[in-house]
Amino acid sequence: MWRAATKKAEGTSEWSRRRLLGILVMAVVVAALLIGGLVYGSYLALAGIGDDANAAAPDVATGENDRSTVAQGAAHRDEIAAEPMLTVPERAAFPAETISTQAPVIKIPAGTGVNGPAFVRSGFPQTPEGAIGQLAQIDLAVLQSMSLTTAEEVYNAWALPGGVRTEDWWITASVRAFLTSTGMGSVKDPSASVSLEPAAALVKGTDGPDWTTVCVLMKVTASYKQEAQIAFAHCERMQWVGGRWMVAPGAPPAPAPATWPGTQLAHEAGWRTWSTDDTTDPDHIEGDH
């Protein structure tokens, strides 16, 4: 199967930038379709919407307004996770002109730089911003390797019991869609590369100090015969357990809007520009002294 794919790749008409971009889009869409119906159906049930044909459309989540310091329980957490986010067209993920108005900034801690389970960078504080930093590192570890084995190892090491199966995890589905579309098997070809840059984030909601739903927005650059870029968005329930943030149990959150960072649509979706808080980096602290 891989030999046949390689033969096609040698033709410029087969492996154009447009085709690679289409594959990236497919990876995002397949993952979204995998969980989208389940999540939205859960939200309608929780909100009591659907039986009345004239019911108003649900509100769109664009980030939290208040941080809950007292936990309210499972029902509240399900409601936060399942609340729909802004629906955007597929083309919104393509590189586009950014607006001149500076978007709000969210400062994300750098972590300690120490590798945790499955060689994922860890050491993020018990704050929603710390949860964002940890989720980004989980995504980076899997998506840059584009390996189903790595996806399984990382998910098993960083997900609490009670969530989706490893093969149904949003990131695993994205990796599978990319590898299947390129005919690479279970791991990406050595000649291919995928790099990610965290560009924006938001805190969708919190329930006490130990639980939050957060979202990250990445710039993805993929190279395979050609090079293409796309925005990739991912939300997860996160829970503080044993001194680290882990993927929490429950149905996956509603899909996040994949918008090119810095655009007007990204601003409307609630994305805040990523800014790394270097003061949390041990090397930075040592340098100051």
mmCIF file with all atom_site columns, C-alpha atoms in Angstrom, residues 105-240:
data_model
loop_
_atom_site.group_PDB
_atom_site.id
_atom_site.type_symbol
_atom_site.label_atom_id
_atom_site.label_alt_id
_atom_site.label_comp_id
_atom_site.label_asym_id
_atom_site.label_entity_id
_atom_site.label_seq_id
_atom_site.pdbx_PDB_ins_code
_atom_site.Cartn_x
_atom_site.Cartn_y
_atom_site.Cartn_z
_atom_site.occupancy
_atom_site.B_iso_or_equiv
_atom_site.pdbx_formal_charge
_atom_site.auth_seq_id
_atom_site.auth_comp_id
_atom_site.auth_asym_id
_atom_site.auth_atom_id
_atom_site.pdbx_PDB_model_num
ATOM 1   C CA . VAL A 1 105 ? -3.664  37.843 25.588 1.00 0.00 ? 105 VAL A CA 1
ATOM 2   C CA . ILE A 1 106 ? -3.608  34.780 27.806 1.00 0.00 ? 106 ILE A CA 1
ATOM 3   C CA . LYS A 1 107 ? -0.362  34.011 29.663 1.00 0.00 ? 107 LYS A CA 1
ATOM 4   C CA . ILE A 1 108 ? 0.501   30.331 29.744 1.00 0.00 ? 108 ILE A CA 1
ATOM 5   C CA . PRO A 1 109 ? 3.150   28.999 32.152 1.00 0.00 ? 109 PRO A CA 1
ATOM 6   C CA . ALA A 1 110 ? 6.192   27.366 30.604 1.00 0.00 ? 110 ALA A CA 1
ATOM 7   C CA . GLY A 1 111 ? 6.250   24.334 32.896 1.00 0.00 ? 111 GLY A CA 1
ATOM 8   C CA . THR A 1 112 ? 9.360   22.927 34.525 1.00 0.00 ? 112 THR A CA 1
ATOM 9   C CA . GLY A 1 113 ? 10.761  21.382 31.366 1.00 0.00 ? 113 GLY A CA 1
ATOM 10  C CA . VAL A 1 114 ? 10.830  17.944 32.973 1.00 0.00 ? 114 VAL A CA 1
ATOM 11  C CA . ASN A 1 115 ? 9.413   15.051 30.970 1.00 0.00 ? 115 ASN A CA 1
ATOM 12  C CA . GLY A 1 116 ? 6.496   13.299 32.640 1.00 0.00 ? 116 GLY A CA 1
ATOM 13  C CA . PRO A 1 117 ? 4.783   10.032 31.713 1.00 0.00 ? 117 PRO A CA 1
ATOM 14  C CA . ALA A 1 118 ? 5.148   9.008  28.037 1.00 0.00 ? 118 ALA A CA 1
ATOM 15  C CA . PHE A 1 119 ? 7.872   11.672 27.674 1.00 0.00 ? 119 PHE A CA 1
ATOM 16  C CA . VAL A 1 120 ? 5.371   14.526 27.736 1.00 0.00 ? 120 VAL A CA 1
ATOM 17  C CA . ARG A 1 121 ? 6.663   17.790 29.173 1.00 0.00 ? 121 ARG A CA 1
ATOM 18  C CA . SER A 1 122 ? 5.100   18.417 32.577 1.00 0.00 ? 122 SER A CA 1
ATOM 19  C CA . GLY A 1 123 ? 5.374   20.663 35.636 1.00 0.00 ? 123 GLY A CA 1
ATOM 20  C CA . PHE A 1 124 ? 2.426   22.978 35.025 1.00 0.00 ? 124 PHE A CA 1
ATOM 21  C CA . PRO A 1 125 ? 0.702   24.690 37.970 1.00 0.00 ? 125 PRO A CA 1
ATOM 22  C CA . GLN A 1 126 ? -2.781  24.034 39.341 1.00 0.00 ? 126 GLN A CA 1
ATOM 23  C CA . THR A 1 127 ? -4.445  26.825 37.393 1.00 0.00 ? 127 THR A CA 1
ATOM 24  C CA . PRO A 1 128 ? -6.616  26.826 34.257 1.00 0.00 ? 128 PRO A CA 1
ATOM 25  C CA . GLU A 1 129 ? -3.654  28.329 32.390 1.00 0.00 ? 129 GLU A CA 1
ATOM 26  C CA . GLY A 1 130 ? -1.536  25.454 33.669 1.00 0.00 ? 130 GLY A CA 1
ATOM 27  C CA . ALA A 1 131 ? -4.116  23.032 32.274 1.00 0.00 ? 131 ALA A CA 1
ATOM 28  C CA . ILE A 1 132 ? -3.815  24.755 28.891 1.00 0.00 ? 132 ILE A CA 1
ATOM 29  C CA . GLY A 1 133 ? -0.045  24.397 28.968 1.00 0.00 ? 133 GLY A CA 1
ATOM 30  C CA . GLN A 1 134 ? -0.306  20.700 29.796 1.00 0.00 ? 134 GLN A CA 1
ATOM 31  C CA . LEU A 1 135 ? -2.923  20.014 27.106 1.00 0.00 ? 135 LEU A CA 1
ATOM 32  C CA . ALA A 1 136 ? -0.726  21.719 24.516 1.00 0.00 ? 136 ALA A CA 1
ATOM 33  C CA . GLN A 1 137 ? 2.194   19.478 25.454 1.00 0.00 ? 137 GLN A CA 1
ATOM 34  C CA . ILE A 1 138 ? -0.004  16.379 25.175 1.00 0.00 ? 138 ILE A CA 1
ATOM 35  C CA . ASP A 1 139 ? -1.096  17.473 21.702 1.00 0.00 ? 139 ASP A CA 1
ATOM 36  C CA . LEU A 1 140 ? 2.449   18.313 20.625 1.00 0.00 ? 140 LEU A CA 1
ATOM 37  C CA . ALA A 1 141 ? 3.770   14.920 21.709 1.00 0.00 ? 141 ALA A CA 1
ATOM 38  C CA . VAL A 1 142 ? 1.210   13.051 19.624 1.00 0.00 ? 142 VAL A CA 1
ATOM 39  C CA . LEU A 1 143 ? 0.680   15.219 16.562 1.00 0.00 ? 143 LEU A CA 1
ATOM 40  C CA . GLN A 1 144 ? 4.358   15.879 15.849 1.00 0.00 ? 144 GLN A CA 1
ATOM 41  C CA . SER A 1 145 ? 5.076   12.148 15.910 1.00 0.00 ? 145 SER A CA 1
ATOM 42  C CA . MET A 1 146 ? 1.911   11.258 13.919 1.00 0.00 ? 146 MET A CA 1
ATOM 43  C CA . SER A 1 147 ? 2.107   7.739  15.311 1.00 0.00 ? 147 SER A CA 1
ATOM 44  C CA . LEU A 1 148 ? -0.862  5.664  16.436 1.00 0.00 ? 148 LEU A CA 1
ATOM 45  C CA . THR A 1 149 ? 1.370   3.884  18.944 1.00 0.00 ? 149 THR A CA 1
ATOM 46  C CA . THR A 1 150 ? 2.446   7.197  20.457 1.00 0.00 ? 150 THR A CA 1
ATOM 47  C CA . ALA A 1 151 ? -1.163  8.356  20.577 1.00 0.00 ? 151 ALA A CA 1
ATOM 48  C CA . GLU A 1 152 ? -2.106  5.233  22.541 1.00 0.00 ? 152 GLU A CA 1
ATOM 49  C CA . GLU A 1 153 ? 0.838   5.567  24.939 1.00 0.00 ? 153 GLU A CA 1
ATOM 50  C CA . VAL A 1 154 ? 0.211   9.246  25.631 1.00 0.00 ? 154 VAL A CA 1
ATOM 51  C CA . TYR A 1 155 ? -3.529  8.874  26.089 1.00 0.00 ? 155 TYR A CA 1
ATOM 52  C CA . ASN A 1 156 ? -3.155  5.919  28.456 1.00 0.00 ? 156 ASN A CA 1
ATOM 53  C CA . ALA A 1 157 ? -0.609  7.868  30.501 1.00 0.00 ? 157 ALA A CA 1
ATOM 54  C CA . TRP A 1 158 ? -2.534  11.146 30.658 1.00 0.00 ? 158 TRP A CA 1
ATOM 55  C CA . ALA A 1 159 ? -6.238  10.205 30.631 1.00 0.00 ? 159 ALA A CA 1
ATOM 56  C CA . LEU A 1 160 ? -8.249  9.218  33.677 1.00 0.00 ? 160 LEU A CA 1
ATOM 57  C CA . PRO A 1 161 ? -10.667 6.251  33.497 1.00 0.00 ? 161 PRO A CA 1
ATOM 58  C CA . GLY A 1 162 ? -14.200 7.052  32.403 1.00 0.00 ? 162 GLY A CA 1
ATOM 59  C CA . GLY A 1 163 ? -13.507 8.856  29.142 1.00 0.00 ? 163 GLY A CA 1
ATOM 60  C CA . VAL A 1 164 ? -13.561 7.724  25.525 1.00 0.00 ? 164 VAL A CA 1
ATOM 61  C CA . ARG A 1 165 ? -11.588 4.746  24.285 1.00 0.00 ? 165 ARG A CA 1
ATOM 62  C CA . THR A 1 166 ? -8.072  5.427  23.037 1.00 0.00 ? 166 THR A CA 1
ATOM 63  C CA . GLU A 1 167 ? -9.072  4.836  19.414 1.00 0.00 ? 167 GLU A CA 1
ATOM 64  C CA . ASP A 1 168 ? -11.968 7.296  19.747 1.00 0.00 ? 168 ASP A CA 1
ATOM 65  C CA . TRP A 1 169 ? -9.919  10.118 21.241 1.00 0.00 ? 169 TRP A CA 1
ATOM 66  C CA . TRP A 1 170 ? -10.015 13.288 19.108 1.00 0.00 ? 170 TRP A CA 1
ATOM 67  C CA . ILE A 1 171 ? -6.233  13.336 18.612 1.00 0.00 ? 171 ILE A CA 1
ATOM 68  C CA . THR A 1 172 ? -5.995  9.630  17.773 1.00 0.00 ? 172 THR A CA 1
ATOM 69  C CA . ALA A 1 173 ? -8.735  10.080 15.175 1.00 0.00 ? 173 ALA A CA 1
ATOM 70  C CA . SER A 1 174 ? -6.857  13.017 13.646 1.00 0.00 ? 174 SER A CA 1
ATOM 71  C CA . VAL A 1 175 ? -3.623  11.022 13.428 1.00 0.00 ? 175 VAL A CA 1
ATOM 72  C CA . ARG A 1 176 ? -5.441  8.053  11.896 1.00 0.00 ? 176 ARG A CA 1
ATOM 73  C CA . ALA A 1 177 ? -7.144  10.244 9.294  1.00 0.00 ? 177 ALA A CA 1
ATOM 74  C CA . PHE A 1 178 ? -3.821  11.846 8.305  1.00 0.00 ? 178 PHE A CA 1
ATOM 75  C CA . LEU A 1 179 ? -1.981  8.526  8.026  1.00 0.00 ? 179 LEU A CA 1
ATOM 76  C CA . THR A 1 180 ? -4.813  6.850  6.131  1.00 0.00 ? 180 THR A CA 1
ATOM 77  C CA . SER A 1 181 ? -5.128  9.725  3.667  1.00 0.00 ? 181 SER A CA 1
ATOM 78  C CA . THR A 1 182 ? -1.413  9.660  2.899  1.00 0.00 ? 182 THR A CA 1
ATOM 79  C CA . GLY A 1 183 ? -1.171  5.861  2.824  1.00 0.00 ? 183 GLY A CA 1
ATOM 80  C CA . MET A 1 184 ? 1.545   5.826  5.489  1.00 0.00 ? 184 MET A CA 1
ATOM 81  C CA . GLY A 1 185 ? 0.304   2.950  7.628  1.00 0.00 ? 185 GLY A CA 1
ATOM 82  C CA . SER A 1 186 ? 0.529   3.354  11.422 1.00 0.00 ? 186 SER A CA 1
ATOM 83  C CA . VAL A 1 187 ? 3.348   5.913  11.509 1.00 0.00 ? 187 VAL A CA 1
ATOM 84  C CA . LYS A 1 188 ? 4.325   8.831  9.292  1.00 0.00 ? 188 LYS A CA 1
ATOM 85  C CA . ASP A 1 189 ? 6.983   8.414  6.642  1.00 0.00 ? 189 ASP A CA 1
ATOM 86  C CA . PRO A 1 190 ? 10.486  9.669  7.634  1.00 0.00 ? 190 PRO A CA 1
ATOM 87  C CA . SER A 1 191 ? 10.393  12.130 4.730  1.00 0.00 ? 191 SER A CA 1
ATOM 88  C CA . ALA A 1 192 ? 7.279   13.786 6.163  1.00 0.00 ? 192 ALA A CA 1
ATOM 89  C CA . SER A 1 193 ? 7.272   16.309 8.986  1.00 0.00 ? 193 SER A CA 1
ATOM 90  C CA . VAL A 1 194 ? 4.570   17.891 11.120 1.00 0.00 ? 194 VAL A CA 1
ATOM 91  C CA . SER A 1 195 ? 5.312   20.840 13.388 1.00 0.00 ? 195 SER A CA 1
ATOM 92  C CA . LEU A 1 196 ? 2.941   22.715 15.671 1.00 0.00 ? 196 LEU A CA 1
ATOM 93  C CA . GLU A 1 197 ? 3.016   26.123 17.300 1.00 0.00 ? 197 GLU A CA 1
ATOM 94  C CA . PRO A 1 198 ? 0.559   27.023 20.072 1.00 0.00 ? 198 PRO A CA 1
ATOM 95  C CA . ALA A 1 199 ? -1.005  30.286 18.925 1.00 0.00 ? 199 ALA A CA 1
ATOM 96  C CA . ALA A 1 200 ? -4.107  30.900 21.031 1.00 0.00 ? 200 ALA A CA 1
ATOM 97  C CA . ALA A 1 201 ? -6.141  29.431 23.864 1.00 0.00 ? 201 ALA A CA 1
ATOM 98  C CA . LEU A 1 202 ? -9.181  29.942 26.030 1.00 0.00 ? 202 LEU A CA 1
ATOM 99  C CA . VAL A 1 203 ? -10.647 28.712 29.276 1.00 0.00 ? 203 VAL A CA 1
ATOM 100 C CA . LYS A 1 204 ? -14.152 27.492 28.534 1.00 0.00 ? 204 LYS A CA 1
ATOM 101 C CA . GLY A 1 205 ? -15.150 27.041 32.153 1.00 0.00 ? 205 GLY A CA 1
ATOM 102 C CA . THR A 1 206 ? -14.094 25.834 35.593 1.00 0.00 ? 206 THR A CA 1
ATOM 103 C CA . ASP A 1 207 ? -15.686 23.892 38.435 1.00 0.00 ? 207 ASP A CA 1
ATOM 104 C CA . GLY A 1 208 ? -13.596 24.362 41.530 1.00 0.00 ? 208 GLY A CA 1
ATOM 105 C CA . PRO A 1 209 ? -9.784  24.454 41.584 1.00 0.00 ? 209 PRO A CA 1
ATOM 106 C CA . ASP A 1 210 ? -9.349  20.869 40.374 1.00 0.00 ? 210 ASP A CA 1
ATOM 107 C CA . TRP A 1 211 ? -11.404 20.833 37.155 1.00 0.00 ? 211 TRP A CA 1
ATOM 108 C CA . THR A 1 212 ? -11.596 22.894 33.987 1.00 0.00 ? 212 THR A CA 1
ATOM 109 C CA . THR A 1 213 ? -12.394 22.647 30.297 1.00 0.00 ? 213 THR A CA 1
ATOM 110 C CA . VAL A 1 214 ? -9.753  24.400 28.214 1.00 0.00 ? 214 VAL A CA 1
ATOM 111 C CA . CYS A 1 215 ? -9.036  24.793 24.504 1.00 0.00 ? 215 CYS A CA 1
ATOM 112 C CA . VAL A 1 216 ? -5.865  25.295 22.477 1.00 0.00 ? 216 VAL A CA 1
ATOM 113 C CA . LEU A 1 217 ? -5.424  26.584 18.924 1.00 0.00 ? 217 LEU A CA 1
ATOM 114 C CA . MET A 1 218 ? -2.348  25.471 17.008 1.00 0.00 ? 218 MET A CA 1
ATOM 115 C CA . LYS A 1 219 ? -0.691  26.500 13.767 1.00 0.00 ? 219 LYS A CA 1
ATOM 116 C CA . VAL A 1 220 ? 0.154   23.232 12.018 1.00 0.00 ? 220 VAL A CA 1
ATOM 117 C CA . THR A 1 221 ? 2.779   23.029 9.281  1.00 0.00 ? 221 THR A CA 1
ATOM 118 C CA . ALA A 1 222 ? 2.942   19.730 7.404  1.00 0.00 ? 222 ALA A CA 1
ATOM 119 C CA . SER A 1 223 ? 5.552   18.852 4.801  1.00 0.00 ? 223 SER A CA 1
ATOM 120 C CA . TYR A 1 224 ? 5.323   15.890 2.438  1.00 0.00 ? 224 TYR A CA 1
ATOM 121 C CA . LYS A 1 225 ? 6.522   16.606 -1.079 1.00 0.00 ? 225 LYS A CA 1
ATOM 122 C CA . GLN A 1 226 ? 4.836   19.988 -0.548 1.00 0.00 ? 226 GLN A CA 1
ATOM 123 C CA . GLU A 1 227 ? 4.173   22.191 2.463  1.00 0.00 ? 227 GLU A CA 1
ATOM 124 C CA . ALA A 1 228 ? 0.832   23.348 3.830  1.00 0.00 ? 228 ALA A CA 1
ATOM 125 C CA . GLN A 1 229 ? -0.482  25.090 6.923  1.00 0.00 ? 229 GLN A CA 1
ATOM 126 C CA . ILE A 1 230 ? -3.752  24.875 8.792  1.00 0.00 ? 230 ILE A CA 1
ATOM 127 C CA . ALA A 1 231 ? -5.177  25.796 12.187 1.00 0.00 ? 231 ALA A CA 1
ATOM 128 C CA . PHE A 1 232 ? -5.997  22.942 14.559 1.00 0.00 ? 232 PHE A CA 1
ATOM 129 C CA . ALA A 1 233 ? -8.248  23.427 17.594 1.00 0.00 ? 233 ALA A CA 1
ATOM 130 C CA . HIS A 1 234 ? -8.750  21.060 20.509 1.00 0.00 ? 234 HIS A CA 1
ATOM 131 C CA . CYS A 1 235 ? -10.707 21.223 23.778 1.00 0.00 ? 235 CYS A CA 1
ATOM 132 C CA . GLU A 1 236 ? -10.500 18.815 26.707 1.00 0.00 ? 236 GLU A CA 1
ATOM 133 C CA . ARG A 1 237 ? -11.879 18.387 30.178 1.00 0.00 ? 237 ARG A CA 1
ATOM 134 C CA . MET A 1 238 ? -8.866  18.541 32.506 1.00 0.00 ? 238 MET A CA 1
ATOM 135 C CA . GLN A 1 239 ? -8.648  17.418 36.122 1.00 0.00 ? 239 GLN A CA 1
ATOM 136 C CA . TRP A 1 240 ? -5.918  17.940 38.726 1.00 0.00 ? 240 TRP A CA 1
#
